[in-house]
Coordinates of N, CA and C in Angstrom, one line a residue:
M24 N -74.0 10.2 -35.6 CA -72.6 10.1 -36.5 C -73.4 10.5 -38.1
L25 N -74.2 9.7 -38.5 CA -74.3 10.0 -39.5 C -75.3 11.7 -40.2
H26 N -75.2 12.2 -38.7 CA -75.9 13.9 -39.2 C -75.0 14.6 -40.3
Y27 N -73.4 14.5 -40.2 CA -72.9 14.7 -40.7 C -72.8 15.1 -42.5
C28 N -73.1 14.0 -42.7 CA -72.8 12.9 -43.8 C -74.1 13.7 -44.6
F29 N -75.0 14.3 -44.0 CA -76.2 14.8 -44.8 C -76.0 16.0 -45.8
A30 N -75.3 16.7 -45.2 CA -75.2 17.9 -45.9 C -73.5 18.8 -46.7
A31 N -73.1 18.8 -45.7 CA -72.0 19.6 -46.4 C -71.0 18.7 -46.4
T32 N -70.4 17.3 -45.2 CA -69.0 17.2 -44.8 C -68.7 16.4 -46.4
P33 N -67.2 16.6 -46.7 CA -67.0 16.5 -48.1 C -67.0 14.4 -47.8
L34 N -66.9 14.3 -48.9 CA -66.8 12.5 -49.1 C -65.5 11.7 -48.8
S35 N -64.0 12.9 -48.4 CA -63.4 12.4 -47.9 C -62.8 12.1 -46.9
I36 N -63.7 12.7 -45.8 CA -63.8 12.5 -44.3 C -64.3 11.6 -44.2
V37 N -65.2 11.0 -44.9 CA -66.2 9.7 -44.6 C -65.2 8.5 -44.9
Y38 N -64.4 9.0 -46.0 CA -63.1 7.5 -46.5 C -62.4 7.8 -45.2
S39 N -61.5 8.8 -45.0 CA -60.9 9.0 -44.2 C -61.0 8.4 -42.9
G40 N -62.6 8.7 -42.0 CA -62.8 8.0 -41.0 C -63.1 6.6 -41.6
G41 N -63.3 6.2 -42.4 CA -63.4 4.6 -42.6 C -62.3 3.7 -42.7
F42 N -60.9 4.8 -43.0 CA -59.7 4.1 -43.2 C -59.0 4.1 -41.9
L43 N -59.2 5.3 -40.9 CA -58.6 5.0 -39.6 C -59.8 4.1 -38.5
W44 N -60.8 3.8 -39.3 CA -61.3 3.0 -38.2 C -60.4 1.3 -38.4
D45 N -60.5 1.0 -40.1 CA -60.0 0.2 -40.3 C -57.9 -0.3 -40.2
A46 N -57.5 1.1 -39.9 CA -56.0 1.0 -39.5 C -56.1 0.5 -38.1
V47 N -57.1 0.4 -37.3 CA -56.7 0.0 -35.7 C -57.7 -0.8 -35.8
C48 N -58.3 -1.9 -36.5 CA -58.6 -2.8 -36.8 C -57.3 -4.2 -36.9
A49 N -57.5 -5.2 -36.1 CA -56.2 -6.2 -36.4 C -57.0 -6.8 -37.5
Q50 N -57.8 -6.9 -38.2 CA -58.2 -7.7 -39.1 C -59.5 -6.9 -40.0
H51 N -59.7 -7.4 -41.1 CA -61.0 -7.1 -41.9 C -61.0 -5.7 -42.5
M52 N -59.7 -5.6 -43.1 CA -59.1 -4.4 -43.5 C -60.1 -3.9 -45.2
G53 N -60.8 -2.7 -44.6 CA -61.8 -2.3 -45.8 C -63.3 -2.8 -45.8
F54 N -63.4 -3.2 -44.8 CA -64.7 -3.4 -44.0 C -65.5 -2.0 -43.7
N55 N -64.9 -1.6 -43.0 CA -65.7 -0.5 -42.1 C -65.7 0.9 -43.1
C56 N -64.7 1.1 -43.8 CA -64.4 2.0 -44.9 C -66.0 1.8 -46.0
I57 N -65.8 0.5 -46.6 CA -66.7 0.4 -47.6 C -68.1 0.4 -46.9
F58 N -68.6 0.0 -45.3 CA -69.7 0.5 -44.7 C -70.4 1.7 -44.4
L59 N -68.9 2.4 -43.9 CA -69.4 4.1 -44.0 C -69.9 4.6 -45.4
M60 N -69.1 4.0 -46.2 CA -69.1 5.0 -48.1 C -70.8 4.7 -48.0
F61 N -71.1 3.2 -47.8 CA -72.3 3.2 -48.1 C -74.0 3.6 -47.1
A62 N -73.2 3.5 -45.9 CA -74.5 4.3 -45.3 C -74.7 5.7 -45.3
C63 N -73.0 6.5 -45.6 CA -73.5 8.0 -45.9 C -74.3 8.2 -47.1
Y64 N -73.5 7.4 -48.0 CA -74.1 7.7 -49.3 C -76.1 7.7 -49.2
F65 N -76.3 6.3 -48.7 CA -78.0 6.3 -48.4 C -78.8 7.4 -47.3
A66 N -77.7 7.6 -46.5 CA -78.3 8.4 -45.7 C -78.4 10.1 -46.6
S67 N -77.5 10.4 -47.0 CA -77.2 11.9 -48.0 C -78.4 11.7 -48.7
A68 N -78.6 10.2 -50.0 CA -79.7 10.3 -50.7 C -81.2 10.3 -50.5
L69 N -81.0 9.7 -49.1 CA -82.7 9.9 -48.4 C -83.0 11.2 -48.2
V70 N -82.2 11.8 -47.7 CA -82.3 13.0 -47.2 C -82.5 14.1 -48.3
S71 N -81.5 14.0 -49.3 CA -81.2 15.1 -50.6 C -82.9 14.8 -51.2
Y72 N -83.4 13.4 -51.4 CA -84.2 13.4 -52.3 C -85.9 13.1 -51.8
V73 N -85.9 12.5 -50.1 CA -87.1 12.1 -49.9 C -87.5 12.7 -48.6
F74 N -86.5 12.7 -47.3 CA -86.5 13.7 -46.3 C -86.2 14.7 -46.0
R75 N -86.7 15.4 -45.3 CA -86.1 16.5 -44.2 C -84.9 16.4 -43.5
N76 N -84.0 17.2 -43.4 CA -82.7 16.8 -42.6 C -83.0 17.4 -41.3
T77 N -83.8 16.7 -40.3 CA -84.4 16.9 -39.1 C -83.6 16.2 -38.0
F78 N -83.3 16.2 -36.6 CA -83.5 15.3 -35.4 C -83.8 14.1 -35.7
V79 N -85.0 13.5 -36.3 CA -85.6 12.3 -36.2 C -85.0 11.6 -37.3
T80 N -84.7 12.2 -38.5 CA -84.2 11.7 -39.4 C -82.7 11.2 -39.5
G81 N -81.6 12.2 -38.8 CA -80.5 11.8 -38.3 C -80.4 10.5 -37.2
L82 N -81.7 10.6 -36.3 CA -81.9 9.7 -35.4 C -81.8 8.3 -36.1
I83 N -82.9 8.4 -37.2 CA -83.4 7.0 -37.7 C -82.0 6.4 -38.7
A84 N -81.3 7.6 -39.2 CA -80.7 6.8 -40.1 C -79.1 6.4 -38.9
S85 N -78.8 7.1 -37.9 CA -78.1 6.5 -37.1 C -78.2 5.2 -36.6
V86 N -79.5 4.9 -35.9 CA -80.2 3.7 -35.4 C -80.3 2.6 -36.2
T87 N -80.8 2.6 -37.5 CA -80.4 1.9 -39.0 C -79.1 1.3 -39.1
A88 N -78.3 2.6 -39.0 CA -76.6 2.0 -39.4 C -76.0 1.3 -38.5
I89 N -76.8 1.6 -36.9 CA -76.0 0.8 -35.5 C -76.2 -0.7 -36.0
V90 N -77.4 -1.1 -36.3 CA -77.9 -1.9 -36.3 C -77.6 -3.0 -37.8
V91 N -77.5 -2.3 -38.6 CA -76.8 -3.1 -40.1 C -75.8 -3.3 -39.8
Y92 N -74.8 -2.4 -39.1 CA -73.4 -2.9 -38.9 C -73.3 -3.6 -38.1
C93 N -73.6 -4.0 -36.8 CA -73.8 -4.9 -36.1 C -74.2 -6.3 -36.9
L94 N -75.1 -6.5 -37.7 CA -75.7 -7.3 -37.9 C -74.2 -7.9 -39.2
L95 N -74.4 -7.0 -39.7 CA -73.5 -7.7 -41.0 C -72.1 -8.3 -40.4
Y96 N -71.4 -7.6 -39.2 CA -70.1 -7.7 -38.9 C -70.2 -9.1 -38.2
W97 N -71.1 -9.2 -37.7 CA -71.7 -10.5 -37.1 C -71.5 -11.8 -37.9
L98 N -72.4 -11.2 -39.2 CA -73.0 -12.3 -40.3 C -71.8 -12.8 -40.6
L99 N -70.7 -11.9 -41.6 CA -69.5 -11.9 -42.0 C -68.2 -12.3 -41.9
F100 N -68.2 -12.3 -40.4 CA -66.9 -12.2 -39.6 C -66.7 -13.0 -38.2
V101 N -68.0 -13.0 -37.9 CA -68.1 -14.4 -36.7 C -68.7 -15.3 -37.1
L102 N -70.1 -15.7 -37.7 CA -70.7 -16.5 -37.8 C -70.2 -17.2 -39.1
M103 N -69.6 -16.8 -39.9 CA -68.8 -17.2 -41.0 C -67.5 -18.2 -40.2
S104 N -66.7 -17.3 -39.8 CA -65.2 -18.0 -39.2 C -65.5 -19.1 -37.8
R105 N -66.5 -19.1 -37.3 CA -66.7 -19.7 -36.0 C -68.0 -20.1 -35.7
P106 N -68.8 -21.0 -36.3 CA -70.6 -21.0 -36.1 C -70.7 -21.4 -34.8
E107 N -69.5 -22.4 -34.2 CA -70.2 -23.0 -33.1 C -70.7 -22.1 -31.8
G108 N -69.9 -20.8 -31.5 CA -70.2 -19.9 -30.3 C -71.0 -18.6 -31.0
A109 N -71.2 -18.5 -32.7 CA -71.8 -17.2 -33.2 C -73.2 -16.7 -32.5
G110 N -73.9 -17.9 -31.9 CA -75.1 -17.3 -31.2 C -74.9 -17.0 -29.9
F111 N -74.0 -17.3 -29.1 CA -73.5 -16.7 -28.0 C -73.3 -15.1 -28.1
A112 N -71.9 -14.8 -28.8 CA -71.6 -13.5 -28.9 C -72.4 -12.8 -30.0
L113 N -73.3 -13.4 -30.4 CA -74.6 -12.5 -31.0 C -74.9 -11.8 -29.6
G114 N -75.5 -12.7 -28.8 CA -76.7 -12.3 -27.7 C -75.6 -11.7 -26.4
R115 N -74.2 -12.0 -26.3 CA -73.5 -11.2 -25.2 C -72.4 -10.2 -25.7
F116 N -72.5 -10.2 -26.6 CA -71.6 -8.7 -27.4 C -72.5 -7.7 -28.4
Y117 N -72.6 -8.4 -29.1 CA -73.3 -7.7 -30.4 C -74.3 -6.6 -30.3
V118 N -75.4 -7.6 -29.3 CA -76.4 -6.7 -29.2 C -76.6 -5.6 -28.4
P119 N -75.9 -6.6 -26.8 CA -75.7 -5.2 -26.3 C -74.4 -3.8 -26.8
C120 N -73.9 -4.2 -27.4 CA -73.0 -3.2 -28.1 C -73.8 -2.1 -29.2
A121 N -74.8 -3.0 -29.5 CA -75.5 -1.8 -30.3 C -76.7 -1.6 -29.6
L122 N -77.0 -1.8 -28.6 CA -78.0 -1.6 -27.9 C -77.8 0.0 -26.9
Y123 N -76.4 -0.4 -26.7 CA -75.4 0.9 -25.8 C -75.6 2.4 -26.9
S124 N -75.1 1.2 -28.4 CA -74.8 2.7 -29.3 C -75.6 3.5 -29.4
I125 N -77.2 2.6 -29.9 CA -78.8 3.3 -30.0 C -78.9 4.3 -28.7
A126 N -78.6 3.8 -27.8 CA -78.6 4.8 -26.0 C -78.3 6.1 -26.7
L127 N -77.0 5.6 -26.8 CA -76.2 7.4 -26.8 C -76.4 8.1 -27.9
A128 N -77.2 7.7 -29.3 CA -77.5 8.0 -30.5 C -78.0 9.7 -30.1
P129 N -78.9 9.0 -29.6 CA -79.7 10.7 -29.8 C -78.8 11.5 -28.5
V130 N -78.4 11.2 -27.6 CA -77.2 12.2 -26.8 C -76.4 12.9 -27.9
I131 N -75.8 12.1 -28.9 CA -74.6 12.6 -29.6 C -75.3 13.4 -30.3
E132 N -76.6 13.1 -31.3 CA -77.0 13.9 -32.1 C -77.4 15.0 -31.7
A133 N -78.2 15.3 -30.2 CA -78.7 16.6 -29.7 C -77.2 17.4 -29.5
V134 N -76.1 17.2 -29.1 CA -74.6 17.9 -29.0 C -74.0 18.3 -30.2
L135 N -74.5 17.4 -31.3 CA -73.5 17.9 -32.8 C -74.7 18.5 -33.5
I136 N -75.7 18.7 -33.5 CA -76.5 19.4 -34.1 C -76.3 21.4 -33.6
P137 N -76.2 21.6 -32.4 CA -75.9 23.0 -32.1 C -74.4 23.2 -32.6
L138 N -73.4 22.3 -32.7 CA -72.5 22.4 -32.7 C -71.9 22.6 -34.2
K139 N -72.8 21.8 -34.8 CA -72.8 21.9 -36.7 C -73.6 23.5 -36.8
S140 N -74.3 23.7 -36.4 CA -74.9 25.2 -36.6 C -74.1 26.3 -36.6
K141 N -73.2 26.2 -35.0 CA -72.5 27.2 -35.4 C -71.1 27.6 -35.9
V142 N -70.5 26.7 -36.2 CA -69.8 26.0 -37.0 C -70.0 26.3 -38.5
T143 N -71.0 25.9 -38.9 CA -71.7 26.0 -40.3 C -72.0 28.1 -40.7
G144 N -73.1 28.3 -39.4 CA -73.4 29.6 -39.8 C -75.0 29.0 -40.1
E145 N -75.6 27.9 -40.2 CA -77.4 27.9 -40.7 C -78.1 27.6 -39.5
R146 N -79.0 27.8 -40.0 CA -79.8 27.3 -38.6 C -80.8 26.3 -39.1
Q147 N -80.7 25.2 -38.0 CA -81.5 24.2 -37.9 C -83.1 24.2 -37.6
L148 N -83.7 23.6 -38.3 CA -85.3 23.4 -38.4 C -85.2 21.9 -37.8
D149 N -85.6 21.6 -36.7 CA -86.0 20.5 -36.2 C -87.4 20.4 -36.3
A150 N -87.8 19.2 -36.8 CA -89.3 18.9 -36.2 C -89.7 17.8 -35.3

């Protein structure tokens, strides 16, 4: 997911993705848009100034974003609204969702990297 935030994706696409994600949610308008904005900013800043844009870097950024998103969402919207069932919700819903997303992240990254190379015409060097 975050692989395309690294190099050439305009920030307007990130805003649109977050807005569309928020538009289909029943509540918490703005959380997803703001989260995607910060996640893409930090991932692109790390790739621009610290790391190279590789498969492993994209995977680490994706896994980090998934874990942070699930924990922030649980803390802000589940634990604060109904603390009596928050631990159960974390163990039975949010942790499995994060694990499933983390399991699919390498597959999605592996599919999107060659697709990006074909669309943009640049060669990817994976380490």
